[in-house]
Coordinates of C-alpha atoms in Angstrom, one line a residue:
G1131 CA 32.2 16.6 22.1
S1132 CA 29.6 18.2 24.6
F1133 CA 29.6 17.2 28.4
H1134 CA 27.9 13.8 27.9
G1135 CA 26.7 11.1 30.6
A1136 CA 29.5 8.8 30.0
Q1137 CA 32.2 11.6 30.1
A1138 CA 30.8 12.9 32.9
L1139 CA 30.6 9.4 34.9
A1140 CA 34.5 9.1 34.0
E1141 CA 35.1 11.7 35.1
L1142 CA 33.5 11.3 38.5
G1143 CA 35.4 8.1 38.7
M1144 CA 38.5 9.8 39.5
L1145 CA 37.1 10.5 43.1
A1146 CA 37.6 6.8 43.7
Q1147 CA 41.4 7.3 43.4
A1148 CA 41.2 10.3 46.4
E1149 CA 42.2 9.3 49.6
E1150 CA 39.5 8.5 51.8
P1151 CA 39.2 11.4 54.2
K1152 CA 38.3 11.2 58.1
L1153 CA 34.8 12.3 58.7
G1154 CA 34.5 16.0 58.6
E1155 CA 38.1 16.8 57.6
E1156 CA 38.1 17.2 53.9
C1157 CA 35.3 17.7 51.0
G1158 CA 32.2 16.2 50.2
V1159 CA 31.1 15.3 46.4
F1160 CA 27.8 14.5 44.8
G1161 CA 27.0 13.6 41.1
M1162 CA 24.0 12.7 39.6
Y1163 CA 22.9 11.7 35.6
D1164 CA 19.0 11.4 35.2
M1165 CA 18.8 9.1 32.6
E1166 CA 15.0 10.2 31.9
G1167 CA 16.5 14.0 30.9
R1168 CA 15.2 15.5 33.9
D1169 CA 16.9 18.3 35.7
V1170 CA 18.9 17.6 38.5
A1171 CA 20.8 20.6 40.2
S1172 CA 17.7 20.4 42.8
T1173 CA 18.5 17.1 43.7
I1174 CA 22.4 17.4 43.6
Y1175 CA 21.7 20.4 46.5
Y1176 CA 19.7 18.1 48.7
G1177 CA 22.7 15.5 48.3
L1178 CA 25.2 18.4 49.2
F1179 CA 22.8 19.5 52.1
S1180 CA 23.4 15.7 53.7
L1181 CA 27.3 16.2 53.0
Q1182 CA 27.4 19.4 54.4
H1183 CA 29.4 18.1 57.8
R1184 CA 32.2 17.2 55.4
G1185 CA 32.9 20.7 54.5
Q1186 CA 31.2 24.4 55.3
E1187 CA 33.7 26.7 53.4
S1188 CA 31.9 26.9 50.1
C1189 CA 30.2 24.7 47.8
G1190 CA 29.2 24.7 44.3
I1191 CA 27.1 22.7 41.4
A1192 CA 27.9 22.4 37.6
V1193 CA 25.1 20.8 35.8
S1194 CA 24.8 20.2 31.7
R1195 CA 22.4 19.0 29.3
T1196 CA 23.8 15.8 27.7
D1197 CA 21.5 16.1 24.7
G1198 CA 22.8 19.8 24.4
P1199 CA 25.2 22.0 22.4
Q1200 CA 29.0 22.0 23.6
R1201 CA 29.8 24.5 26.0
N1202 CA 26.2 24.3 27.4
S1203 CA 27.4 23.8 31.4
S1204 CA 26.0 26.1 33.9
S1205 CA 27.5 26.5 37.7
V1206 CA 26.7 28.5 40.8
K1207 CA 29.9 28.3 43.3
G1208 CA 30.2 30.5 46.6
M1209 CA 31.7 30.8 49.9
G1210 CA 29.7 29.6 52.7
L1211 CA 27.0 27.0 53.5
V1212 CA 24.6 24.9 50.8
N1213 CA 21.6 27.0 52.2
E1214 CA 23.4 30.2 52.0
V1215 CA 24.6 29.8 48.5
F1216 CA 21.7 27.9 46.6
N1217 CA 18.0 29.0 46.7
A1218 CA 15.0 28.1 44.5
E1219 CA 15.7 30.9 41.6
N1220 CA 19.4 30.2 41.1
L1221 CA 18.6 26.4 41.1
D1222 CA 15.6 26.7 38.9
K1223 CA 18.0 28.5 36.3
M1224 CA 20.4 25.3 36.3
K1225 CA 19.4 23.2 33.1
G1226 CA 20.9 20.1 32.7
D1227 CA 20.2 16.2 33.6
I1228 CA 23.9 15.6 34.9
G1229 CA 25.8 17.4 37.2
V1230 CA 28.1 17.3 39.7
G1231 CA 28.5 19.3 43.5
H1232 CA 31.0 20.0 45.9
V1233 CA 31.2 21.5 49.5
R1234 CA 34.8 22.2 50.6
Y1235 CA 36.6 21.7 53.5
S1236 CA 40.2 23.4 52.3
T1237 CA 43.2 20.6 52.9
A1238 CA 45.2 22.4 50.1
G1239 CA 44.7 25.4 48.6
A1240 CA 43.6 29.3 50.1
S1241 CA 40.4 29.6 51.9
I1242 CA 39.3 32.2 48.6
A1243 CA 35.9 32.0 46.3
E1244 CA 38.4 31.2 43.3
N1245 CA 39.0 27.7 45.2
T1246 CA 35.2 26.7 45.3
Q1247 CA 34.4 23.8 43.1
P1248 CA 33.3 22.3 40.7
L1249 CA 35.7 23.4 38.1
V1250 CA 34.4 24.3 35.2
L1251 CA 36.8 24.3 31.8
N1252 CA 36.4 25.0 28.7
Y1253 CA 38.5 23.7 26.4
I1254 CA 38.9 22.3 22.6
K1255 CA 36.8 19.0 23.5
G1256 CA 33.9 20.7 25.3
T1257 CA 33.5 21.3 28.7
L1258 CA 35.0 19.4 31.4
S1259 CA 33.5 19.7 34.8
L1260 CA 35.3 18.4 37.9
A1261 CA 34.9 18.1 41.6
H1262 CA 37.8 16.5 43.6
N1263 CA 38.5 15.1 46.8
G1264 CA 42.0 14.7 48.4
N1265 CA 45.4 15.8 47.9
L1266 CA 48.2 15.5 45.3
V1267 CA 51.3 14.8 47.2
N1268 CA 53.2 16.1 44.0
A1269 CA 51.1 19.1 43.3
L1270 CA 53.8 21.5 43.6
E1271 CA 56.2 19.7 40.9
L1272 CA 53.0 18.9 38.4
R1273 CA 51.7 22.5 38.6
R1274 CA 55.6 23.8 37.8
E1275 CA 55.9 21.4 35.0
L1276 CA 52.4 22.5 33.6
E1277 CA 53.5 26.1 34.0
L1278 CA 56.9 25.9 32.0
S1279 CA 54.6 24.5 29.3
G1280 CA 52.2 27.4 29.2
A1281 CA 49.4 26.8 31.4
I1282 CA 48.0 29.6 33.3
F1283 CA 46.1 28.6 36.9
Q1284 CA 43.1 30.4 38.0
T1285 CA 43.3 28.6 41.7
T1286 CA 45.6 27.2 44.3
I1287 CA 44.3 23.8 44.5
D1288 CA 45.4 20.4 43.2
S1289 CA 41.8 20.0 41.3
E1290 CA 43.2 22.5 38.8
V1291 CA 46.3 20.2 38.4
I1292 CA 43.9 17.5 37.5
A1293 CA 41.6 19.1 35.3
Y1294 CA 44.6 20.6 32.9
L1295 CA 46.2 17.1 32.9
I1296 CA 43.0 15.3 31.7
A1297 CA 42.4 18.0 29.2
R1298 CA 45.9 17.5 27.8
E1299 CA 45.7 13.6 27.7
R1300 CA 42.1 13.7 26.4
L1301 CA 44.0 15.7 23.2
K1302 CA 46.0 12.3 22.4
V1303 CA 43.0 9.7 22.9
G1304 CA 39.8 9.1 21.7
K1305 CA 37.4 9.0 25.2
V1306 CA 37.4 10.8 28.1
E1307 CA 37.3 7.9 29.9
E1308 CA 40.8 6.8 28.5
A1309 CA 42.3 10.4 29.5
V1310 CA 41.0 9.8 32.9
K1311 CA 42.3 6.2 33.3
E1312 CA 45.8 7.2 31.7
D1313 CA 46.2 10.3 33.8
M1314 CA 45.3 8.4 37.1
E1315 CA 47.4 5.7 36.7
D1316 CA 50.0 8.7 36.0
L1317 CA 49.4 10.3 38.9
A1318 CA 49.5 7.0 41.0
A1319 CA 52.9 6.1 39.9
E1320 CA 54.2 9.7 40.3
A1321 CA 53.2 9.9 43.9
R1322 CA 54.3 6.6 44.5
Q1323 CA 57.9 7.9 43.3
A1324 CA 57.6 11.2 45.3
S1325 CA 56.6 9.4 48.6
E1326 CA 59.6 6.6 47.9
K1327 CA 62.0 9.9 47.5
R1328 CA 60.8 11.6 50.8
K1329 CA 61.4 8.2 52.6
A1330 CA 64.8 7.7 50.9
A1331 CA 65.6 11.1 52.1
K1332 CA 64.2 11.0 55.5
E1333 CA 65.8 7.3 56.1
S1334 CA 69.4 9.3 54.8
Q1335 CA 68.8 12.2 57.3
E1336 CA 68.4 9.7 60.2
T1337 CA 71.5 7.8 59.6

């Protein structure tokens, strides 16, 4: 289906799984759903403005109408500060009662325009807009696995790996909430395994 409110909130819920960053050293994320159906882009802008200290490299906003057709999301992203990327004109064009914004401080992935967030992906179930804060400890392994199955990546950030995994899982389950839950559990388990392997390898070297 289209990018509905419940779906977006579930997608934003994955942010709680991200590692809590130190002040000013990672990214800022701001999500909003207006239950009265009003546009949210300008409010998200002010939210990002207040989070500017969390990242100064790039920023972006993606919005959608929950009562609109499939693939009705719109986004504006760019390198630089919030007040440099956004203005009254481009904010006014962003029509949507649900959305997410992101300010980036790069911790993984190059400092290039392609790595700005939110990521907006069109797939068979509709549109997935995702903003993520944190690093996947096994991102390279997961990326390689997805590439071998035919995935084509447009960025070098961990967030795109998460987006692909959610989209793939969504084909197997009835709701996006279920897809997010399953993938977060899988990612957590794989991260623990990767951490244990590194720990064992380090202990082996020390002995």
